[in-house]
PDB file of C-alpha atoms and ligand atoms in Angstrom:
ATOM      1  CA  MET A   1      24.272   7.802   3.281  1.00 97.00           C
ATOM      2  CA  ALA A   2      24.425   4.071   3.901  1.00 98.00           C
ATOM      3  CA  LEU A   3      20.703   3.734   4.541  1.00 98.00           C
ATOM      4  CA  ASN A   4      19.943   5.823   1.451  1.00 98.00           C
ATOM      5  CA  GLN A   5      22.239   3.667  -0.621  1.00 98.00           C
ATOM      6  CA  ALA A   6      20.614   0.483   0.642  1.00 98.00           C
ATOM      7  CA  ILE A   7      16.963   1.653   0.348  1.00 98.00           C
ATOM      8  CA  LYS A   8      17.270   3.465  -2.988  1.00 98.00           C
ATOM      9  CA  GLY A   9      19.722   0.911  -4.420  1.00 98.00           C
ATOM     10  CA  VAL A  10      17.372  -2.019  -3.883  1.00 98.00           C
ATOM     11  CA  LEU A  11      13.792  -0.766  -4.262  1.00 98.00           C
ATOM     12  CA  ARG A  12      11.976  -0.308  -7.581  1.00 97.00           C
ATOM     13  CA  PRO A  13       8.468   1.063  -8.382  1.00 97.00           C
ATOM     14  CA  GLY A  14       5.842  -1.580  -7.475  1.00 97.00           C
ATOM     15  CA  ASP A  15       7.924  -3.093  -4.707  1.00 98.00           C
ATOM     16  CA  HIS A  16       6.517  -3.402  -1.183  1.00 98.00           C
ATOM     17  CA  VAL A  17       8.548  -2.654   1.955  1.00 98.00           C
ATOM     18  CA  VAL A  18       7.880  -3.640   5.564  1.00 98.00           C
ATOM     19  CA  THR A  19       9.256  -1.440   8.304  1.00 98.00           C
ATOM     20  CA  THR A  20       8.346  -0.498  11.870  1.00 98.00           C
ATOM     21  CA  SER A  21       6.944   2.492  13.753  1.00 98.00           C
ATOM     22  CA  VAL A  22      10.170   2.963  15.697  1.00 98.00           C
ATOM     23  CA  GLU A  23      12.515   3.845  12.827  1.00 98.00           C
ATOM     24  CA  HIS A  24      14.753   6.831  12.642  1.00 98.00           C
ATOM     25  CA  ASN A  25      14.074   9.474   9.978  1.00 98.00           C
ATOM     26  CA  SER A  26      17.229   8.217   8.276  1.00 98.00           C
ATOM     27  CA  VAL A  27      15.060   5.228   7.339  1.00 98.00           C
ATOM     28  CA  MET A  28      11.635   6.829   7.103  1.00 98.00           C
ATOM     29  CA  ARG A  29      12.571   9.800   4.900  1.00 98.00           C
ATOM     30  CA  PRO A  30      14.257   7.781   2.129  1.00 98.00           C
ATOM     31  CA  LEU A  31      11.283   5.324   2.297  1.00 98.00           C
ATOM     32  CA  ARG A  32       8.781   8.190   1.986  1.00 98.00           C
ATOM     33  CA  ARG A  33      10.698   9.478  -0.984  1.00 98.00           C
ATOM     34  CA  MET A  34      10.519   6.025  -2.545  1.00 98.00           C
ATOM     35  CA  GLU A  35       6.790   5.921  -1.833  1.00 98.00           C
ATOM     36  CA  GLU A  36       6.481   8.944  -4.200  1.00 97.00           C
ATOM     37  CA  ALA A  37       8.276   6.804  -6.815  1.00 96.00           C
ATOM     38  CA  GLY A  38       5.683   3.994  -6.529  1.00 98.00           C
ATOM     39  CA  VAL A  39       6.976   1.852  -3.672  1.00 98.00           C
ATOM     40  CA  ARG A  40       4.392   0.735  -1.144  1.00 98.00           C
ATOM     41  CA  ILE A  41       5.193   0.800   2.537  1.00 98.00           C
ATOM     42  CA  THR A  42       3.718  -1.030   5.551  1.00 98.00           C
ATOM     43  CA  VAL A  43       4.698   0.439   8.887  1.00 98.00           C
ATOM     44  CA  VAL A  44       4.195  -2.208  11.596  1.00 98.00           C
ATOM     45  CA  PRO A  45       3.244  -0.607  14.951  1.00 98.00           C
ATOM     46  CA  ALA A  46       5.377  -1.266  18.039  1.00 97.00           C
ATOM     47  CA  GLY A  47       3.918  -1.933  21.462  1.00 95.00           C
ATOM     48  CA  GLY A  48       3.901   0.628  24.277  1.00 93.00           C
ATOM     49  CA  ASP A  49       7.378  -0.548  25.401  1.00 94.00           C
ATOM     50  CA  GLY A  50       8.815   0.285  21.968  1.00 97.00           C
ATOM     51  CA  VAL A  51       9.224  -3.331  20.913  1.00 97.00           C
ATOM     52  CA  THR A  52       7.848  -4.503  17.545  1.00 98.00           C
ATOM     53  CA  GLU A  53       6.622  -8.106  17.692  1.00 98.00           C
ATOM     54  CA  ALA A  54       8.308 -10.374  15.113  1.00 98.00           C
ATOM     55  CA  ARG A  55       4.995 -12.061  14.302  1.00 98.00           C
ATOM     56  CA  ASP A  56       3.424  -8.702  13.397  1.00 98.00           C
ATOM     57  CA  VAL A  57       6.302  -7.890  11.039  1.00 98.00           C
ATOM     58  CA  ILE A  58       6.158 -11.348   9.418  1.00 98.00           C
ATOM     59  CA  ALA A  59       2.355 -11.065   9.085  1.00 98.00           C
ATOM     60  CA  ALA A  60       2.875  -7.945   6.945  1.00 98.00           C
ATOM     61  CA  PHE A  61       4.915  -9.812   4.270  1.00 98.00           C
ATOM     62  CA  ARG A  62       3.211  -9.969   0.859  1.00 98.00           C
ATOM     63  CA  LYS A  63       4.222 -11.652  -2.355  1.00 97.00           C
ATOM     64  CA  GLU A  64       5.561  -8.348  -3.714  1.00 97.00           C
ATOM     65  CA  THR A  65       7.535  -7.582  -0.530  1.00 98.00           C
ATOM     66  CA  ARG A  66      11.079  -6.829  -1.608  1.00 98.00           C
ATOM     67  CA  LEU A  67      12.663  -5.525   1.575  1.00 98.00           C
ATOM     68  CA  VAL A  68      12.231  -5.432   5.374  1.00 99.00           C
ATOM     69  CA  VAL A  69      13.923  -2.497   7.190  1.00 98.00           C
ATOM     70  CA  MET A  70      14.294  -2.637  10.910  1.00 98.00           C
ATOM     71  CA  VAL A  71      16.317  -0.757  13.520  1.00 98.00           C
ATOM     72  CA  HIS A  72      18.309  -3.125  15.751  1.00 98.00           C
ATOM     73  CA  ALA A  73      17.795  -0.989  18.865  1.00 98.00           C
ATOM     74  CA  SER A  74      15.609   2.102  19.001  1.00 98.00           C
ATOM     75  CA  ASN A  75      17.489   5.357  19.527  1.00 98.00           C
ATOM     76  CA  VAL A  76      14.550   6.557  21.631  1.00 97.00           C
ATOM     77  CA  SER A  77      13.282   3.744  23.872  1.00 97.00           C
ATOM     78  CA  GLY A  78      16.486   1.689  23.556  1.00 98.00           C
ATOM     79  CA  ALA A  79      14.290  -1.358  22.830  1.00 98.00           C
ATOM     80  CA  LEU A  80      16.119  -4.163  21.026  1.00 98.00           C
ATOM     81  CA  GLN A  81      13.970  -5.406  18.136  1.00 98.00           C
ATOM     82  CA  PRO A  82      13.582  -9.117  17.231  1.00 98.00           C
ATOM     83  CA  VAL A  83      15.769  -8.854  14.149  1.00 98.00           C
ATOM     84  CA  ASP A  84      17.005 -12.470  14.354  1.00 98.00           C
ATOM     85  CA  VAL A  85      13.501 -13.953  14.003  1.00 98.00           C
ATOM     86  CA  VAL A  86      12.432 -11.462  11.302  1.00 98.00           C
ATOM     87  CA  VAL A  87      15.643 -11.876   9.268  1.00 98.00           C
ATOM     88  CA  ALA A  88      15.363 -15.678   9.327  1.00 98.00           C
ATOM     89  CA  ALA A  89      11.690 -15.571   8.206  1.00 98.00           C
ATOM     90  CA  ALA A  90      12.398 -13.031   5.448  1.00 98.00           C
ATOM     91  CA  HIS A  91      15.428 -15.000   4.266  1.00 98.00           C
ATOM     92  CA  ARG A  92      13.246 -18.148   3.933  1.00 98.00           C
ATOM     93  CA  ARG A  93      10.799 -16.196   1.732  1.00 98.00           C
ATOM     94  CA  GLY A  94      13.526 -14.601  -0.414  1.00 98.00           C
ATOM     95  CA  ILE A  95      12.802 -11.101   0.983  1.00 98.00           C
ATOM     96  CA  LEU A  96      15.840  -8.838   1.453  1.00 98.00           C
ATOM     97  CA  THR A  97      16.586  -7.444   4.925  1.00 98.00           C
ATOM     98  CA  LEU A  98      18.243  -4.198   6.007  1.00 99.00           C
ATOM     99  CA  ILE A  99      19.200  -3.615   9.637  1.00 98.00           C
ATOM    100  CA  ASP A 100      19.884  -0.124  10.962  1.00 98.00           C
ATOM    101  CA  ALA A 101      22.606  -0.848  13.491  1.00 98.00           C
ATOM    102  CA  ALA A 102      23.410   2.790  14.359  1.00 98.00           C
ATOM    103  CA  GLN A 103      22.593   2.157  18.038  1.00 98.00           C
ATOM    104  CA  THR A 104      24.213  -1.264  18.343  1.00 98.00           C
ATOM    105  CA  ALA A 105      27.358  -1.533  16.122  1.00 98.00           C
ATOM    106  CA  GLY A 106      30.299  -1.740  18.523  1.00 97.00           C
ATOM    107  CA  CYS A 107      28.216  -2.334  21.638  1.00 96.00           C
ATOM    108  CA  VAL A 108      25.817  -5.220  20.908  1.00 97.00           C
ATOM    109  CA  PRO A 109      27.342  -8.289  19.178  1.00 95.00           C
ATOM    110  CA  ILE A 110      25.992  -8.917  15.660  1.00 95.00           C
ATOM    111  CA  ASP A 111      27.211 -12.189  14.043  1.00 95.00           C
ATOM    112  CA  LEU A 112      26.990 -11.819  10.261  1.00 96.00           C
ATOM    113  CA  SER A 113      28.065 -15.464   9.803  1.00 96.00           C
ATOM    114  CA  SER A 114      24.999 -16.858  11.555  1.00 96.00           C
ATOM    115  CA  LEU A 115      22.452 -14.016  10.833  1.00 97.00           C
ATOM    116  CA  PRO A 116      21.531 -14.179   7.121  1.00 98.00           C
ATOM    117  CA  VAL A 117      20.918 -10.385   6.898  1.00 98.00           C
ATOM    118  CA  ASP A 118      21.537  -8.849   3.465  1.00 98.00           C
ATOM    119  CA  LEU A 119      22.339  -5.256   4.386  1.00 98.00           C
ATOM    120  CA  VAL A 120      23.542  -3.579   7.582  1.00 98.00           C
ATOM    121  CA  ALA A 121      24.089   0.133   7.960  1.00 98.00           C
ATOM    122  CA  SER A 122      25.651   2.151  10.773  1.00 98.00           C
ATOM    123  CA  SER A 123      27.224   5.472  11.490  1.00 98.00           C
ATOM    124  CA  GLY A 124      30.813   5.375  12.688  1.00 98.00           C
ATOM    125  CA  HIS A 125      30.528   8.021  15.394  1.00 97.00           C
ATOM    126  CA  LYS A 126      28.304   6.306  17.949  1.00 97.00           C
ATOM    127  CA  GLY A 127      29.127   2.831  19.384  1.00 97.00           C
ATOM    128  CA  LEU A 128      31.995   2.519  16.868  1.00 98.00           C
ATOM    129  CA  LEU A 129      33.621   5.573  18.560  1.00 98.00           C
ATOM    130  CA  GLY A 130      34.927   6.978  15.261  1.00 98.00           C
ATOM    131  CA  PRO A 131      34.795  10.483  13.774  1.00 98.00           C
ATOM    132  CA  GLN A 132      31.622  12.097  12.587  1.00 97.00           C
ATOM    133  CA  GLY A 133      31.062  11.688   8.890  1.00 96.00           C
ATOM    134  CA  THR A 134      32.120   8.057   8.898  1.00 98.00           C
ATOM    135  CA  GLY A 135      29.928   4.971   8.688  1.00 98.00           C
ATOM    136  CA  PHE A 136      29.391   1.796   6.696  1.00 98.00           C
ATOM    137  CA  LEU A 137      27.062  -0.308   4.635  1.00 98.00           C
ATOM    138  CA  PHE A 138      27.613  -4.067   4.734  1.00 98.00           C
ATOM    139  CA  VAL A 139      26.245  -5.633   1.508  1.00 98.00           C
ATOM    140  CA  ARG A 140      26.091  -9.427   1.450  1.00 98.00           C
ATOM    141  CA  GLU A 141      27.711 -10.892  -1.665  1.00 96.00           C
ATOM    142  CA  GLY A 142      25.204 -11.349  -4.456  1.00 95.00           C
ATOM    143  CA  VAL A 143      22.636  -8.822  -3.183  1.00 98.00           C
ATOM    144  CA  PRO A 144      21.302  -6.909  -6.229  1.00 97.00           C
ATOM    145  CA  ILE A 145      21.968  -3.258  -5.557  1.00 98.00           C
ATOM    146  CA  VAL A 146      22.644  -0.287  -7.855  1.00 97.00           C
ATOM    147  CA  PRO A 147      24.814   2.641  -6.886  1.00 98.00           C
ATOM    148  CA  LEU A 148      23.249   5.768  -5.476  1.00 96.00           C
ATOM    149  CA  ILE A 149      25.953   7.825  -7.109  1.00 96.00           C
ATOM    150  CA  GLU A 150      28.432   7.121  -9.881  1.00 98.00           C
ATOM    151  CA  GLY A 151      31.854   8.626 -10.359  1.00 98.00           C
ATOM    152  CA  GLY A 152      35.583   8.048 -10.307  1.00 97.00           C
ATOM    153  CA  THR A 153      36.615   4.960  -8.333  1.00 97.00           C
ATOM    154  CA  GLY A 154      40.328   4.890  -9.197  1.00 95.00           C
ATOM    155  CA  SER A 155      39.660   1.517 -10.888  1.00 97.00           C
ATOM    156  CA  ARG A 156      38.839   0.585 -14.509  1.00 96.00           C
ATOM    157  CA  SER A 157      39.662   4.152 -15.456  1.00 96.00           C
ATOM    158  CA  GLU A 158      39.663   3.216 -19.155  1.00 98.00           C
ATOM    159  CA  SER A 159      35.863   2.789 -18.967  1.00 98.00           C
ATOM    160  CA  ASP A 160      33.272   5.540 -18.705  1.00 98.00           C
ATOM    161  CA  ARG A 161      30.909   3.081 -16.949  1.00 98.00           C
ATOM    162  CA  GLN A 162      30.693   2.436 -13.271  1.00 98.00           C
ATOM    163  CA  PRO A 163      32.563  -0.766 -12.219  1.00 97.00           C
ATOM    164  CA  GLU A 164      30.226  -3.576 -11.170  1.00 95.00           C
ATOM    165  CA  PHE A 165      32.599  -5.220  -8.654  1.00 96.00           C
ATOM    166  CA  PHE A 166      32.567  -4.417  -4.951  1.00 96.00           C
ATOM    167  CA  PRO A 167      33.281  -2.278  -3.095  1.00 95.00           C
ATOM    168  CA  ASP A 168      34.187  -0.009  -6.040  1.00 97.00           C
ATOM    169  CA  ALA A 169      30.600  -0.196  -7.420  1.00 97.00           C
ATOM    170  CA  LEU A 170      29.365   1.790  -4.395  1.00 97.00           C
ATOM    171  CA  GLU A 171      32.439   3.857  -3.613  1.00 97.00           C
ATOM    172  CA  SER A 172      32.598   6.782  -6.043  1.00 97.00           C
ATOM    173  CA  GLY A 173      34.624   9.917  -5.505  1.00 96.00           C
ATOM    174  CA  THR A 174      37.515  10.704  -3.240  1.00 95.00           C
ATOM    175  CA  GLN A 175      36.940   8.879   0.025  1.00 93.00           C
ATOM    176  CA  ASN A 176      37.085  10.380   3.528  1.00 96.00           C
ATOM    177  CA  SER A 177      40.428   8.763   4.239  1.00 96.00           C
ATOM    178  CA  VAL A 178      41.113  10.954   7.291  1.00 97.00           C
ATOM    179  CA  GLY A 179      37.811   9.805   8.828  1.00 98.00           C
ATOM    180  CA  ALA A 180      38.457   6.199   7.834  1.00 97.00           C
ATOM    181  CA  ALA A 181      41.896   6.320   9.514  1.00 98.00           C
ATOM    182  CA  GLY A 182      40.207   7.655  12.708  1.00 98.00           C
ATOM    183  CA  LEU A 183      37.561   4.921  12.536  1.00 98.00           C
ATOM    184  CA  ALA A 184      40.253   2.270  12.096  1.00 98.00           C
ATOM    185  CA  VAL A 185      41.835   3.384  15.375  1.00 98.00           C
ATOM    186  CA  SER A 186      38.584   3.136  17.287  1.00 98.00           C
ATOM    187  CA  LEU A 187      37.714  -0.175  15.655  1.00 98.00           C
ATOM    188  CA  ALA A 188      41.104  -1.576  16.731  1.00 98.00           C
ATOM    189  CA  TRP A 189      40.371  -0.506  20.295  1.00 98.00           C
ATOM    190  CA  ILE A 190      36.903  -2.111  20.206  1.00 98.00           C
ATOM    191  CA  LEU A 191      38.231  -5.356  18.814  1.00 97.00           C
ATOM    192  CA  ARG A 192      40.931  -5.435  21.558  1.00 98.00           C
ATOM    193  CA  LYS A 193      38.355  -4.786  24.246  1.00 98.00           C
ATOM    194  CA  GLY A 194      35.681  -7.104  22.681  1.00 98.00           C
ATOM    195  CA  VAL A 195      32.128  -6.150  21.812  1.00 98.00           C
ATOM    196  CA  ALA A 196      30.779  -8.669  24.346  1.00 97.00           C
ATOM    197  CA  THR A 197      32.799  -7.085  27.147  1.00 98.00           C
ATOM    198  CA  ILE A 198      31.608  -3.596  26.164  1.00 98.00           C
ATOM    199  CA  ARG A 199      28.036  -4.940  26.113  1.00 98.00           C
ATOM    200  CA  ARG A 200      28.303  -6.487  29.586  1.00 97.00           C
ATOM    201  CA  ARG A 201      29.632  -3.235  31.001  1.00 97.00           C
ATOM    202  CA  GLU A 202      26.923  -1.107  29.358  1.00 97.00           C
ATOM    203  CA  VAL A 203      24.148  -3.488  30.519  1.00 98.00           C
ATOM    204  CA  GLY A 204      25.452  -2.993  34.053  1.00 97.00           C
ATOM    205  CA  LEU A 205      25.437   0.780  33.749  1.00 97.00           C
ATOM    206  CA  VAL A 206      21.955   0.811  32.214  1.00 98.00           C
ATOM    207  CA  GLU A 207      20.708  -1.387  35.048  1.00 98.00           C
ATOM    208  CA  ARG A 208      21.996   1.166  37.553  1.00 97.00           C
ATOM    209  CA  LEU A 209      20.475   3.960  35.576  1.00 97.00           C
ATOM    210  CA  LEU A 210      17.057   2.287  35.347  1.00 98.00           C
ATOM    211  CA  LYS A 211      17.065   1.453  39.036  1.00 97.00           C
ATOM    212  CA  GLY A 212      18.038   5.020  39.998  1.00 97.00           C
ATOM    213  CA  LEU A 213      15.502   6.641  37.697  1.00 97.00           C
ATOM    214  CA  SER A 214      12.677   4.403  38.913  1.00 95.00           C
ATOM    215  CA  GLY A 215      13.355   5.592  42.468  1.00 96.00           C
ATOM    216  CA  ILE A 216      12.914   9.270  41.643  1.00 96.00           C
ATOM    217  CA  PRO A 217       9.315  10.491  42.228  1.00 94.00           C
ATOM    218  CA  GLY A 218       7.660  11.826  39.019  1.00 95.00           C
ATOM    219  CA  VAL A 219      10.166  10.248  36.642  1.00 96.00           C
ATOM    220  CA  LYS A 220       8.751   7.912  34.000  1.00 97.00           C
ATOM    221  CA  VAL A 221      11.151   5.729  32.003  1.00 98.00           C
ATOM    222  CA  TYR A 222      10.240   4.379  28.545  1.00 98.00           C
ATOM    223  CA  GLY A 223      11.236   1.105  26.918  1.00 97.00           C
ATOM    224  CA  PRO A 224      11.770  -2.394  28.352  1.00 97.00           C
ATOM    225  CA  GLY A 225      12.509  -2.650  32.075  1.00 96.00           C
ATOM    226  CA  ASP A 226      15.005  -5.476  31.530  1.00 97.00           C
ATOM    227  CA  PRO A 227      18.482  -4.080  30.592  1.00 97.00           C
ATOM    228  CA  ALA A 228      19.193  -7.200  28.538  1.00 96.00           C
ATOM    229  CA  ARG A 229      16.363  -6.325  26.195  1.00 97.00           C
ATOM    230  CA  ARG A 230      17.666  -2.859  25.355  1.00 97.00           C
ATOM    231  CA  GLY A 231      20.616  -0.952  24.033  1.00 97.00           C
ATOM    232  CA  SER A 232      22.176   1.926  25.972  1.00 96.00           C
ATOM    233  CA  ALA A 233      19.731   4.744  25.065  1.00 97.00           C
ATOM    234  CA  VAL A 234      17.455   5.460  27.998  1.00 98.00           C
ATOM    235  CA  SER A 235      14.515   7.885  27.553  1.00 98.00           C
ATOM    236  CA  PHE A 236      12.560   9.420  30.404  1.00 98.00           C
ATOM    237  CA  ARG A 237      10.255  12.273  31.337  1.00 97.00           C
ATOM    238  CA  VAL A 238       9.756  14.284  34.550  1.00 96.00           C
ATOM    239  CA  GLU A 239       6.107  14.792  35.353  1.00 95.00           C
ATOM    240  CA  GLY A 240       4.883  18.293  34.816  1.00 94.00           C
ATOM    241  CA  MET A 241       8.077  19.508  33.141  1.00 95.00           C
ATOM    242  CA  ASP A 242       8.890  19.940  29.468  1.00 96.00           C
ATOM    243  CA  PRO A 243      11.836  17.648  28.421  1.00 97.00           C
ATOM    244  CA  ALA A 244      13.664  20.729  27.030  1.00 97.00           C
ATOM    245  CA  GLU A 245      13.380  22.341  30.447  1.00 96.00           C
ATOM    246  CA  VAL A 246      14.773  19.230  32.167  1.00 97.00           C
ATOM    247  CA  GLY A 247      17.694  19.253  29.737  1.00 97.00           C
ATOM    248  CA  MET A 248      18.391  22.934  30.306  1.00 96.00           C
ATOM    249  CA  ARG A 249      18.259  22.647  34.116  1.00 96.00           C
ATOM    250  CA  LEU A 250      20.607  19.578  34.050  1.00 96.00           C
ATOM    251  CA  GLU A 251      23.120  21.520  31.995  1.00 96.00           C
ATOM    252  CA  LYS A 252      22.872  24.874  33.773  1.00 94.00           C
ATOM    253  CA  ARG A 253      22.877  23.525  37.325  1.00 90.00           C
ATOM    254  CA  SER A 254      25.098  20.464  37.037  1.00 92.00           C
ATOM    255  CA  GLY A 255      26.894  20.577  33.718  1.00 94.00           C
ATOM    256  CA  VAL A 256      25.183  17.333  32.697  1.00 94.00           C
ATOM    257  CA  LEU A 257      24.468  17.249  28.932  1.00 95.00           C
ATOM    258  CA  VAL A 258      21.477  15.225  27.697  1.00 96.00           C
ATOM    259  CA  ARG A 259      19.431  15.330  24.540  1.00 96.00           C
ATOM    260  CA  ALA A 260      15.799  16.402  24.771  1.00 97.00           C
ATOM    261  CA  GLY A 261      13.063  16.286  22.129  1.00 96.00           C
ATOM    262  CA  LEU A 262      12.164  13.925  19.287  1.00 96.00           C
ATOM    263  CA  HIS A 263      15.653  12.547  18.525  1.00 96.00           C
ATOM    264  CA  CYS A 264      14.900  12.492  14.727  1.00 95.00           C
ATOM    265  CA  SER A 265      12.339   9.718  15.265  1.00 96.00           C
ATOM    266  CA  PRO A 266       8.869  11.238  15.586  1.00 96.00           C
ATOM    267  CA  ASN A 267       7.175   7.861  14.954  1.00 95.00           C
ATOM    268  CA  SER A 268       8.934   6.346  17.938  1.00 94.00           C
ATOM    269  CA  HIS A 269       7.474   9.052  20.120  1.00 95.00           C
ATOM    270  CA  ARG A 270       4.010   8.505  18.636  1.00 95.00           C
ATOM    271  CA  ALA A 271       4.429   4.795  19.489  1.00 93.00           C
ATOM    272  CA  LEU A 272       5.428   5.624  23.096  1.00 94.00           C
ATOM    273  CA  GLY A 273       2.882   8.367  23.526  1.00 94.00           C
ATOM    274  CA  THR A 274       5.548  11.029  24.017  1.00 95.00           C
ATOM    275  CA  PHE A 275       4.837  13.051  20.858  1.00 96.00           C
ATOM    276  CA  PRO A 276       5.299  16.030  20.336  1.00 97.00           C
ATOM    277  CA  ALA A 277       7.407  17.124  23.357  1.00 95.00           C
ATOM    278  CA  GLY A 278       9.532  13.962  23.178  1.00 97.00           C
ATOM    279  CA  THR A 279      11.706  12.723  26.018  1.00 98.00           C
ATOM    280  CA  VAL A 280      15.056  13.324  27.733  1.00 98.00           C
ATOM    281  CA  ARG A 281      17.648  10.784  26.654  1.00 97.00           C
ATOM    282  CA  VAL A 282      20.811   9.582  28.364  1.00 97.00           C
ATOM    283  CA  SER A 283      23.158   6.867  26.988  1.00 95.00           C
ATOM    284  CA  PRO A 284      26.056   5.401  28.884  1.00 95.00           C
ATOM    285  CA  GLY A 285      29.013   4.433  26.705  1.00 95.00           C
ATOM    286  CA  PRO A 286      32.123   2.364  27.278  1.00 95.00           C
ATOM    287  CA  PHE A 287      33.903   5.215  29.087  1.00 96.00           C
ATOM    288  CA  THR A 288      30.993   6.140  31.365  1.00 96.00           C
ATOM    289  CA  THR A 289      31.674   5.440  35.080  1.00 97.00           C
ATOM    290  CA  ARG A 290      29.367   4.471  37.920  1.00 97.00           C
ATOM    291  CA  THR A 291      30.281   7.779  39.571  1.00 97.00           C
ATOM    292  CA  GLU A 292      28.977   9.695  36.509  1.00 96.00           C
ATOM    293  CA  ILE A 293      25.706   7.712  36.668  1.00 97.00           C
ATOM    294  CA  ALA A 294      25.415   8.647  40.372  1.00 96.00           C
ATOM    295  CA  THR A 295      26.225  12.308  39.622  1.00 96.00           C
ATOM    296  CA  PHE A 296      23.557  12.374  36.915  1.00 97.00           C
ATOM    297  CA  LEU A 297      20.942  10.762  39.185  1.00 97.00           C
ATOM    298  CA  SER A 298      21.609  13.209  42.015  1.00 95.00           C
ATOM    299  CA  ALA A 299      21.421  16.129  39.552  1.00 96.00           C
ATOM    300  CA  LEU A 300      18.043  14.867  38.377  1.00 96.00           C
ATOM    301  CA  ARG A 301      16.768  14.527  41.925  1.00 94.00           C
ATOM    302  CA  THR A 302      17.345  18.275  42.502  1.00 91.00           C
ATOM    303  CA  ILE A 303      15.775  19.320  39.198  1.00 86.00           C
ATOM    304  CA  GLY A 304      12.406  20.456  40.551  1.00 74.00           C
ATOM    305  CA  ARG A 305      13.918  22.572  43.298  1.00 67.00           C
ATOM    306  CA  THR A 306      14.079  26.276  42.597  1.00 56.00           C
TER     307      THR A 306
HETATM  308  C1  PLP B 401      18.857   4.434  14.927  1.00 89.86           C
HETATM  309  C2  PLP B 401      19.561   5.449  14.096  1.00 89.86           C
HETATM  310  N1  PLP B 401      19.571   5.338  12.762  1.00 89.86           N
HETATM  311  C3  PLP B 401      20.235   6.262  12.010  1.00 89.86           C
HETATM  312  C4  PLP B 401      20.914   7.309  12.540  1.00 89.86           C
HETATM  313  C5  PLP B 401      21.560   8.314  11.635  1.00 89.86           C
HETATM  314  O1  PLP B 401      22.890   8.424  11.773  1.00 89.86           O
HETATM  315  P1  PLP B 401      23.678   9.610  11.093  1.00 89.86           P
HETATM  316  O2  PLP B 401      23.307  10.834  11.879  1.00 89.86           O
HETATM  317  O3  PLP B 401      25.083   9.207  11.193  1.00 89.86           O
HETATM  318  O4  PLP B 401      23.170   9.675   9.688  1.00 89.86           O
HETATM  319  C6  PLP B 401      20.917   7.479  13.945  1.00 89.86           C
HETATM  320  C7  PLP B 401      21.550   8.623  14.541  1.00 89.86           C
HETATM  321  O5  PLP B 401      21.100   9.632  14.856  1.00 89.86           O
HETATM  322  C8  PLP B 401      20.217   6.537  14.728  1.00 89.86           C
HETATM  323  O6  PLP B 401      20.148   6.663  16.055  1.00 89.86           O
END
């Protein structure tokens, strides 16, 4: 919803957009829809580690470029993207920027006072630990954006026109207040704990995970080897076994639940060379323990045994 609002609220026919080959379908599908409406798209390819080079993104800027859309950390390879450098360069050229922070909000610090990003979108149910069906779109003051939907806002009810002030301009209809209340509770917990503390803990768990996975024969891990250059999503494959089969065996034999397949990001898998079977993905969160990492690794070691 937030990404649709940002993309469709900002782009007009004739505009050019720069994005990357590691975006989620939540970005690519609205962009493809806009392509049908006369928007041109450049998809900058990522390297084999899932990282898109800032210089390649910047080199794709044209005079009619209106928007750059980039994921902060890939939901497949986990690779953190060079959003700081790209946002600064786009800002200097007067190009709007949209960051998809679904994999980083709540677990990788983002400082909106120093990063001149225009739009940031995220779901509420991942690193923000809130209920499904919640999320947000941050719109920097002054960014020209039209509403995706119009309706009642509970404000300016005497007018049959959509209010132009924020947030009402973009908040039509009865809001999901139950979801928002749930999200408020998890946000309060995150703020008490501190995003930097959560990040440090997750980097430590990812380090253990990467080390353990690299020691298992036949296991190939995707994305940067340095945990500091990635979010928490870790994708891997077991040689000679379909990722879906790995997932099923982990669940049936050890009760370990993972996600196998394309993770709604087919382009990421094309970039990594894991299309069409995809990968198996595990993602430690703030409540994951070292013991759980060890349990998962020993379950994976026994996967090939009948
Ligand atoms: C990077 C990324 N962007 C966008 C989304 C979409 O989030 P939602 O399912 O809340 O629309 C996801 C989640 O699957 C994601 O990982």
